[in-house]
Amino acid sequence: MSTNQVDPLKALIDIITAQTTVLQSAYSNNNLQVPSIDVPFQSTPLEFNPVVTASRHLIVAAALQLIATVQSPIEFIQGRLGGIYDTATLGLLVDINVPEILKEAGPQGLHVNKLSSATNVDSSYLARVLRYLATRHIFKEVSPDVFAHNRLSSLLNKAKSMEEIEENPIGRFDNAPLAAFIRIASDELLNASTAFTSFIKNPQQASAPFNIAYNTPKKMWEWTEEPGREVVSRRFTSAIKDTARAMYPPEIFTSGLDGNILQPNDVIVDVGGGVGSVTLTLQKAYPDLRYVVQDLEQQIVAARKFWDENNLRAITTGQVQLQAHDFFKPQPVKDAAVYFLRQIIHDWPDEEYRKILTNLRSAAGAHSKLVLFEMLAKHVTEDLDSGPSAPYPLLPNPGVGQDPPQPLICRCLLTMYNGKERTYEEYTQLGKESGWKLEEVRPGKLSAFIFIPI
Ligand SMILES: C[S@@+](CC[C@H](N)C(=O)[O-])C[C@H]1O[C@@H](n2cnc3c(N)ncnc32)[C@H](O)[C@@H]1O
């Protein structure tokens, strides 16, 4: 029987069955069980394991394709439209600290009446919002109107007790990047999305949908620095700052830089480095190198605090330097061994992308390298990973089995900054136009794009 004669439904179920076995074996080989959805999240050594990750993605891709195939098309489309309520309900619960209150209540959960007194929100709204999410496997309703955490909802916690949150409400998103991102998604991103259609139909009118919705010419991160936006600014910093540690295995950065073949005292520049969380990872792995973390002045202020808390010695010895620098101006560090940018250029349209890379090319020496840590956008018909192709009948790229799922990220970049994830051809072409030759791509959760000067 040729491939296209295989019943696609059966093929999808076969993928799920086979990959479930792979997943279970990976856990049992480590004396663990596949985590139950009913129990709050606990990290295991398998979180970033490549076999587990690949198998999870195939199961997810096959399961959604199975649903898309068998569900009534109207119901499927209506389900997509409901996505805004996922964002709005998650945002509400994070805002009124329900995850922390439920954490303190423990596995038996809390009745909505008690939640209502703790949050000052009407219990009937709370019941409906929590039930909406519990029906989608986030939180569980343990008995009528009594809700508790499950594996997914437990991740909404802000890493602080209610007492700490009440003492320091402005800092409640510190070290809680997922909760911070949920608030951004349900606030600035959702608001900015209302201008999406208008912007796409007439992109000359503003820099991005965000600028139309908020009636500002500023980029989002400049806008958050305006007086009165301290809470927004602080949660934005938190959403970015800890993402490197929380979402990406450190090997992406350590292997992307090839620090072991560099010479002691070679200089690494983290361009637009935020507080320097990737540099912290690198500095632990390659303590003989020197580092410069560059960002705008406000971020460098936050960076000082970050390094005070995480490795003050690296600053006092001068091994790590924090430098206010605008990457649209000439690069002050000449002839560095490596200039790297993590998730910077995806925030910018092509014209600005070229300006940033051209400034780095002017400062680079003959042996300097440029490394971009970004996602690789794939055509649906395209399979560019080094691993095996997605099995029939999955989409080749492979749909929602991509890691991380690109549609949300891409929509967010377009809405907030008119930025984008780029394809292999775009990286090659824009590199060439800025004086850099794309020499190698190391695929991963974030890919490392390694360039040499032309
Ligand atoms: C998405 S964050 C990435 C931060 C960091 N690379 C990381 O991965 O944690 C984008 C960063 O670009 C910085 N940025 C924006 N415009 C800049 C400019 N003109 N010059 C330098 N940094 C800038 C922002 O302040 C922010 O820290």
Coordinates of C-alpha atoms and ligand atoms in Angstrom, one line a residue:
M1 CA 0.0 0.0 0.0
S2 CA 1.5 3.4 -0.9
T3 CA 1.8 6.1 1.7
N4 CA -1.1 8.2 0.5
Q5 CA -3.4 5.2 0.7
V6 CA -2.9 4.7 4.4
D7 CA -6.0 5.9 6.3
P8 CA -4.8 9.3 7.8
L9 CA -6.9 8.8 10.9
K10 CA -5.3 5.5 11.6
A11 CA -1.9 6.9 10.9
L12 CA -2.4 9.7 13.4
I13 CA -3.5 7.3 16.1
D14 CA -0.5 5.1 15.3
I15 CA 1.8 8.1 15.8
I16 CA 0.1 8.9 19.2
T17 CA 0.4 5.2 20.3
A18 CA 4.0 4.8 19.2
Q19 CA 5.1 8.1 20.7
T20 CA 3.3 7.5 24.0
T21 CA 5.3 4.3 24.3
V22 CA 8.5 6.3 23.6
L23 CA 7.5 8.9 26.3
Q24 CA 6.7 6.3 28.9
S25 CA 10.0 4.4 28.3
A26 CA 12.0 7.6 28.6
Y27 CA 10.4 8.3 32.0
S28 CA 10.6 4.7 33.3
N29 CA 14.3 4.5 32.2
N30 CA 14.8 7.4 34.7
N31 CA 12.7 5.7 37.4
L32 CA 9.9 8.2 36.8
Q33 CA 6.4 8.2 35.5
V34 CA 5.0 10.6 32.8
P35 CA 3.7 13.4 35.1
S36 CA 0.0 13.4 35.9
I37 CA -2.0 16.4 34.9
D38 CA -3.7 16.3 38.3
V39 CA -0.6 17.1 40.3
P40 CA 1.2 20.5 40.5
F41 CA 4.2 20.8 38.2
Q42 CA 7.5 19.5 39.5
S43 CA 10.6 19.8 37.4
T44 CA 12.3 16.5 36.4
P45 CA 15.7 16.0 34.6
L46 CA 13.7 15.1 31.5
E47 CA 12.2 18.6 30.9
F48 CA 14.6 19.4 28.0
N49 CA 15.5 15.8 27.1
P50 CA 15.6 15.6 23.3
V51 CA 13.8 12.3 23.0
V52 CA 11.0 13.4 25.4
T53 CA 10.7 16.8 23.6
A54 CA 10.5 15.2 20.1
S55 CA 8.0 12.7 21.2
R56 CA 5.8 15.3 23.0
H57 CA 5.8 17.4 19.8
L58 CA 4.7 14.5 17.6
I59 CA 1.9 13.6 20.0
V60 CA 0.7 17.2 20.1
A61 CA 0.9 17.7 16.4
A62 CA -0.9 14.4 15.8
A63 CA -3.6 15.1 18.4
L64 CA -4.4 18.5 17.0
Q65 CA -4.5 17.2 13.5
L66 CA -6.8 14.4 14.7
I67 CA -9.1 17.0 16.3
A68 CA -9.0 19.2 13.2
T69 CA -9.9 16.2 11.1
V70 CA -12.8 14.7 13.2
Q71 CA -14.3 17.8 14.9
S72 CA -17.2 19.6 13.2
P73 CA -15.5 22.3 11.2
I74 CA -17.7 25.0 12.6
E75 CA -16.9 23.9 16.2
F76 CA -13.2 23.8 15.3
I77 CA -13.2 27.4 14.0
Q78 CA -15.3 28.6 16.9
G79 CA -12.7 27.1 19.2
R80 CA -10.0 29.1 17.5
L81 CA -12.0 32.3 18.0
G82 CA -12.3 31.5 21.7
G83 CA -8.5 32.0 22.0
I84 CA -9.0 35.6 23.2
Y85 CA -10.9 34.3 26.2
D86 CA -8.0 32.0 27.1
T87 CA -5.8 35.1 27.2
A88 CA -8.4 37.2 29.0
T89 CA -9.3 34.7 31.7
L90 CA -5.6 33.7 32.4
G91 CA -4.8 37.4 32.6
L92 CA -7.6 38.1 35.1
L93 CA -6.7 35.2 37.4
V94 CA -3.0 36.1 37.4
D95 CA -3.9 39.8 38.0
I96 CA -6.0 39.0 41.1
N97 CA -3.5 36.5 42.4
V98 CA -5.8 33.4 42.3
P99 CA -2.8 31.1 41.6
E100 CA -1.1 32.1 44.8
I101 CA -4.3 31.8 46.9
L102 CA -5.0 28.4 45.5
K103 CA -1.4 27.3 46.1
E104 CA -1.8 28.2 49.8
A105 CA -5.1 26.3 49.9
G106 CA -3.4 23.1 48.8
P107 CA -4.8 20.0 47.0
Q108 CA -8.3 20.2 48.6
G109 CA -8.8 23.5 46.8
L110 CA -11.0 26.5 47.7
H111 CA -14.6 27.3 47.3
V112 CA -15.3 30.3 45.0
N113 CA -17.0 32.1 47.9
K114 CA -13.7 32.1 49.9
L115 CA -11.8 33.1 46.7
S116 CA -14.2 35.9 46.3
S117 CA -13.5 37.3 49.8
A118 CA -9.8 37.0 49.2
T119 CA -9.9 38.8 45.8
N120 CA -12.9 41.1 46.1
V121 CA -14.3 39.7 42.9
D122 CA -17.8 38.4 42.6
S123 CA -17.9 34.6 43.1
S124 CA -20.2 34.0 40.1
Y125 CA -17.6 35.5 37.8
L126 CA -14.8 33.6 39.4
A127 CA -16.7 30.3 39.1
R128 CA -17.4 30.9 35.4
V129 CA -13.8 31.9 34.6
L130 CA -12.3 29.0 36.5
R131 CA -14.7 26.6 35.0
Y132 CA -13.9 27.9 31.5
L133 CA -10.2 27.1 32.1
A134 CA -10.8 23.9 34.0
T135 CA -12.8 22.6 31.0
R136 CA -9.6 23.3 29.0
H137 CA -7.4 21.4 31.5
I138 CA -6.0 24.5 33.3
F139 CA -7.1 24.2 37.0
K140 CA -9.5 21.5 38.2
E141 CA -12.9 21.7 39.7
V142 CA -12.6 19.1 42.5
S143 CA -16.2 19.4 43.6
P144 CA -18.9 21.9 42.5
D145 CA -17.5 25.4 42.8
V146 CA -14.3 24.2 44.5
F147 CA -11.1 24.7 42.5
A148 CA -7.6 23.5 42.9
H149 CA -4.3 23.6 41.0
N150 CA -3.3 21.0 38.5
R151 CA 0.0 20.6 36.6
L152 CA -0.7 23.4 34.2
S153 CA -2.3 26.0 36.5
S154 CA 0.4 25.6 39.1
L155 CA 2.8 27.2 36.6
L156 CA 0.8 30.5 36.8
N157 CA 2.2 31.1 40.3
K158 CA 4.5 34.1 40.8
A159 CA 7.1 32.5 42.9
K160 CA 5.9 34.5 45.9
S161 CA 3.6 34.1 48.8
M162 CA 0.5 36.3 49.2
E163 CA 2.2 38.0 52.1
E164 CA 5.2 38.9 49.9
I165 CA 2.9 40.1 47.1
E166 CA 0.9 42.3 49.5
E167 CA 4.2 43.8 50.9
N168 CA 5.6 44.6 47.5
P169 CA 2.8 44.7 44.8
I170 CA 5.0 46.5 42.3
G171 CA 7.6 43.7 42.3
R172 CA 5.1 40.8 42.3
F173 CA 6.2 39.7 38.8
D174 CA 9.9 39.6 39.7
N175 CA 11.4 36.2 38.8
A176 CA 8.0 35.1 37.4
P177 CA 8.5 35.3 33.7
L178 CA 5.4 33.2 32.7
A179 CA 3.0 35.2 34.9
A180 CA 4.6 38.4 33.7
F181 CA 4.1 37.4 30.1
I182 CA 0.5 36.4 30.7
R183 CA -0.2 39.9 32.0
I184 CA 1.5 41.5 29.0
A185 CA -0.5 39.2 26.6
S186 CA -3.8 40.0 28.3
D187 CA -3.1 43.7 28.5
E188 CA -0.8 45.4 26.0
L189 CA -0.9 42.5 23.4
L190 CA -4.6 42.1 23.5
N191 CA -5.2 45.8 23.3
A192 CA -2.7 46.2 20.4
S193 CA -4.3 43.3 18.6
T194 CA -7.4 45.4 18.0
A195 CA -5.4 47.4 15.5
F196 CA -4.0 44.3 13.7
T197 CA -6.3 44.5 10.7
S198 CA -6.0 48.2 10.3
F199 CA -2.2 48.0 10.3
I200 CA -2.0 45.2 7.8
K201 CA -4.3 47.0 5.4
N202 CA -2.3 50.2 5.7
P203 CA 1.2 49.6 7.2
Q204 CA 2.3 53.1 6.4
Q205 CA 0.2 54.6 9.1
A206 CA 2.4 53.5 12.1
S207 CA 5.3 51.4 13.0
A208 CA 3.2 48.5 14.3
P209 CA -0.4 47.7 15.5
F210 CA 0.7 48.6 19.1
N211 CA 1.5 52.2 18.0
I212 CA -2.0 52.6 16.5
A213 CA -3.7 51.1 19.6
Y214 CA -1.7 53.2 22.1
N215 CA -1.4 56.3 19.9
T216 CA 2.4 56.5 20.4
P217 CA 5.3 56.6 18.0
K218 CA 7.5 54.8 20.7
K219 CA 8.6 51.2 20.7
M220 CA 6.8 49.3 23.4
W221 CA 9.9 49.1 25.7
E222 CA 10.4 52.9 25.4
W223 CA 6.7 53.5 26.1
T224 CA 6.9 51.4 29.3
E225 CA 9.5 53.7 30.6
E226 CA 7.2 56.7 30.6
P227 CA 6.2 58.0 34.1
G228 CA 3.3 56.1 35.7
R229 CA 4.1 52.8 34.0
E230 CA 6.5 51.4 36.6
V231 CA 4.4 48.2 37.1
V232 CA 4.2 47.6 33.3
S233 CA 7.9 48.3 32.9
R234 CA 8.9 46.0 35.8
R235 CA 6.8 43.1 34.6
F236 CA 8.2 43.5 31.0
T237 CA 11.7 43.3 32.4
S238 CA 10.8 40.2 34.3
A239 CA 9.2 38.6 31.3
I240 CA 12.4 39.0 29.4
K241 CA 15.0 38.6 32.1
D242 CA 14.3 35.1 33.3
T243 CA 13.1 33.7 30.0
A244 CA 16.6 32.5 29.2
R245 CA 16.9 30.5 32.3
A246 CA 13.3 29.3 32.4
M247 CA 12.7 28.3 28.8
Y248 CA 15.9 27.5 27.1
P249 CA 18.5 24.9 28.0
P250 CA 21.9 26.6 28.6
E251 CA 23.6 24.4 26.0
I252 CA 21.9 26.4 23.2
F253 CA 24.1 29.4 24.2
T254 CA 27.3 27.6 25.4
S255 CA 27.5 25.5 22.2
G256 CA 26.3 28.3 19.9
L257 CA 29.3 30.3 21.1
D258 CA 32.0 27.6 21.0
G259 CA 33.6 29.2 24.0
N260 CA 35.9 26.2 24.5
I261 CA 37.8 27.1 21.3
L262 CA 38.2 30.7 22.2
Q263 CA 41.3 32.1 23.9
P264 CA 41.4 33.3 27.5
N265 CA 40.4 37.0 27.7
D266 CA 38.7 37.0 24.3
V267 CA 35.8 39.4 24.4
I268 CA 32.2 38.4 24.0
V269 CA 29.6 41.2 23.4
D270 CA 26.0 40.6 24.4
V271 CA 24.3 43.2 22.2
G272 CA 20.9 44.3 23.5
G273 CA 21.6 41.9 26.3
G274 CA 18.8 43.0 28.6
V275 CA 20.1 42.4 32.1
G276 CA 22.6 39.9 30.8
S277 CA 21.0 36.6 31.7
V278 CA 22.5 34.8 28.8
T279 CA 25.9 36.2 29.6
L280 CA 25.5 34.9 33.2
T281 CA 25.0 31.4 31.7
L282 CA 28.1 31.8 29.5
Q283 CA 30.2 33.3 32.2
K284 CA 29.6 30.2 34.3
A285 CA 30.5 27.9 31.5
Y286 CA 33.5 29.9 30.2
P287 CA 35.0 31.8 33.2
D288 CA 38.2 32.7 31.3
L289 CA 36.5 34.9 28.7
R290 CA 35.6 38.6 29.1
Y291 CA 32.1 39.9 28.5
V292 CA 30.3 43.2 27.8
V293 CA 26.6 43.4 28.2
Q294 CA 25.1 46.3 26.3
D295 CA 21.6 47.7 26.4
L296 CA 19.8 51.0 26.8
E297 CA 20.4 53.0 30.0
Q298 CA 17.3 51.9 31.8
Q299 CA 18.0 48.2 31.2
I300 CA 21.6 48.7 32.4
V301 CA 20.2 50.0 35.7
A302 CA 18.2 46.8 36.0
A303 CA 21.3 44.8 34.9
R304 CA 23.4 46.3 37.8
K305 CA 20.8 45.0 40.3
F306 CA 20.7 41.6 38.5
W307 CA 24.5 41.2 38.7
D308 CA 24.5 42.4 42.3
E309 CA 22.2 39.5 43.1
N310 CA 23.7 36.9 40.9
N311 CA 27.5 37.5 40.5
L312 CA 28.8 40.7 41.9
R313 CA 32.4 39.5 41.7
A314 CA 32.2 39.3 37.9
I315 CA 31.5 43.0 37.9
T316 CA 34.0 44.1 40.5
T317 CA 36.8 42.1 38.8
G318 CA 35.9 43.6 35.4
Q319 CA 35.3 40.3 33.9
V320 CA 31.7 41.4 33.0
Q321 CA 31.2 45.0 32.0
L322 CA 27.8 46.6 31.8
Q323 CA 27.6 49.3 29.1
A324 CA 24.8 51.6 28.0
H325 CA 24.8 51.5 24.2
D326 CA 22.2 52.0 21.5
F327 CA 22.8 49.4 18.8
F328 CA 21.8 51.9 16.1
K329 CA 25.0 53.9 16.9
P330 CA 28.5 52.8 16.0
Q331 CA 29.6 49.8 18.1
P332 CA 32.2 50.9 20.7
V333 CA 33.8 47.4 21.2
K334 CA 36.0 46.7 18.2
D335 CA 37.3 43.4 17.1
A336 CA 35.5 41.3 19.6
A337 CA 35.8 37.5 19.3
V338 CA 32.0 37.2 19.2
Y339 CA 29.1 39.6 19.0
F340 CA 25.9 37.8 19.9
L341 CA 22.2 38.9 20.0
R342 CA 19.6 36.8 21.6
Q343 CA 16.0 37.5 20.4
I344 CA 16.8 41.0 19.3
I345 CA 16.5 41.2 15.5
H346 CA 13.1 39.4 15.6
D347 CA 11.8 42.7 17.1
W348 CA 12.7 44.7 14.0
P349 CA 11.7 45.0 10.4
D350 CA 14.3 44.3 7.7
E351 CA 15.6 47.9 7.4
E352 CA 16.5 48.1 11.1
Y353 CA 17.9 44.5 11.0
R354 CA 20.4 45.6 8.4
K355 CA 21.4 48.7 10.4
I356 CA 22.1 46.7 13.5
L357 CA 24.2 44.1 11.7
T358 CA 26.0 46.7 9.6
N359 CA 27.1 48.5 12.7
L360 CA 28.5 45.3 14.1
R361 CA 30.2 44.5 10.8
S362 CA 32.0 47.9 10.9
A363 CA 33.4 47.1 14.4
A364 CA 34.2 43.5 13.7
G365 CA 37.8 42.2 13.0
A366 CA 38.7 39.6 10.3
H367 CA 38.1 36.8 12.8
S368 CA 35.1 38.1 14.7
K369 CA 31.9 36.0 14.6
L370 CA 28.4 37.1 14.8
V371 CA 25.9 34.7 16.5
L372 CA 22.1 35.3 16.4
F373 CA 20.0 33.2 18.7
E374 CA 16.6 33.2 17.1
M375 CA 13.8 31.0 15.9
L376 CA 13.9 29.6 12.4
A377 CA 10.5 30.2 10.6
K378 CA 9.6 27.4 8.4
H379 CA 7.2 27.1 5.5
V380 CA 4.4 24.6 6.2
T381 CA 5.8 22.5 3.4
E382 CA 9.4 22.6 4.8
D383 CA 11.3 20.4 7.1
L384 CA 14.7 22.0 7.9
D385 CA 15.6 20.4 11.2
S386 CA 18.5 18.0 11.3
G387 CA 16.2 15.3 12.8
P388 CA 13.9 12.9 11.0
S389 CA 11.1 14.3 8.9
A390 CA 7.6 14.5 10.5
P391 CA 5.8 11.2 9.7
Y392 CA 2.8 11.0 7.4
P393 CA 0.2 12.5 7.6
L394 CA 1.6 15.3 9.8
L395 CA 2.4 18.7 8.3
P396 CA 6.1 18.8 7.3
N397 CA 7.1 21.8 9.4
P398 CA 5.4 20.0 11.7
G399 CA 2.5 22.3 12.6
V400 CA 1.9 22.9 16.3
G401 CA 4.6 20.3 17.0
Q402 CA 7.1 23.1 16.5
D403 CA 9.1 24.1 19.5
P404 CA 8.2 26.7 20.7
P405 CA 4.9 27.0 18.8
Q406 CA 5.6 29.8 16.3
P407 CA 2.2 31.3 15.6
L408 CA 1.9 33.0 19.0
I409 CA 5.4 34.3 18.9
C410 CA 5.1 35.6 15.4
R411 CA 1.7 37.2 16.0
C412 CA 3.1 38.9 19.1
L413 CA 6.2 40.3 17.3
L414 CA 4.1 41.6 14.4
T415 CA 1.6 43.2 16.7
M416 CA 4.0 44.8 19.1
Y417 CA 6.9 45.8 16.9
N418 CA 6.3 44.8 13.3
G419 CA 9.0 42.2 13.9
K420 CA 9.1 38.7 12.6
E421 CA 10.8 35.3 12.8
R422 CA 12.7 34.7 9.6
T423 CA 13.3 31.9 7.2
Y424 CA 16.7 30.4 6.3
E425 CA 16.7 32.4 3.0
E426 CA 15.9 35.7 4.9
Y427 CA 18.8 35.2 7.3
T428 CA 21.2 34.4 4.5
Q429 CA 20.1 37.4 2.3
L430 CA 19.9 40.0 5.1
G431 CA 23.3 38.8 6.4
K432 CA 24.8 39.3 3.0
E433 CA 23.3 42.8 2.6
S434 CA 25.0 43.7 6.0
G435 CA 28.4 42.3 5.3
W436 CA 28.0 38.9 7.0
K437 CA 28.0 35.4 5.5
L438 CA 25.8 32.8 7.2
E439 CA 28.2 30.0 7.8
E440 CA 26.2 27.6 10.0
V441 CA 22.8 27.1 11.6
R442 CA 22.6 24.9 14.7
P443 CA 18.9 24.0 15.2
G444 CA 17.3 24.0 18.6
K445 CA 14.6 25.4 20.7
L446 CA 16.3 28.6 19.7
S447 CA 18.6 28.2 16.7
A448 CA 22.2 29.6 16.6
F449 CA 22.9 31.4 13.4
I450 CA 26.6 31.7 13.0
F451 CA 28.0 34.4 10.7
I452 CA 31.5 35.3 9.6
P453 CA 32.6 38.6 8.0
I454 CA 32.4 38.8 4.2
Ligands
LIG1 C1 13.5 40.9 23.7 S1 14.7 41.8 24.7 C2 16.1 40.7 24.6 C3 17.0 40.9 25.7 C4 18.2 39.9 25.8 N1 18.9 39.8 24.5 C5 17.7 38.6 26.2 O1 17.6 37.7 25.4 O2 17.4 38.4 27.4 C6 15.1 43.1 23.6 C7 16.1 44.0 24.3 O3 16.6 45.0 23.3 C8 16.8 46.2 24.0 N2 16.9 47.3 23.0 C9 15.9 47.8 22.3 N3 16.3 48.9 21.5 C10 17.6 49.0 21.7 C11 18.6 49.8 21.2 N4 18.4 50.7 20.3 N5 19.9 49.6 21.6 C12 20.2 48.6 22.5 N6 19.3 47.8 23.1 C13 18.0 48.0 22.7 C14 15.7 46.3 24.9 O4 16.0 47.2 26.0 C15 15.6 44.8 25.4 O5 16.4 44.6 26.6

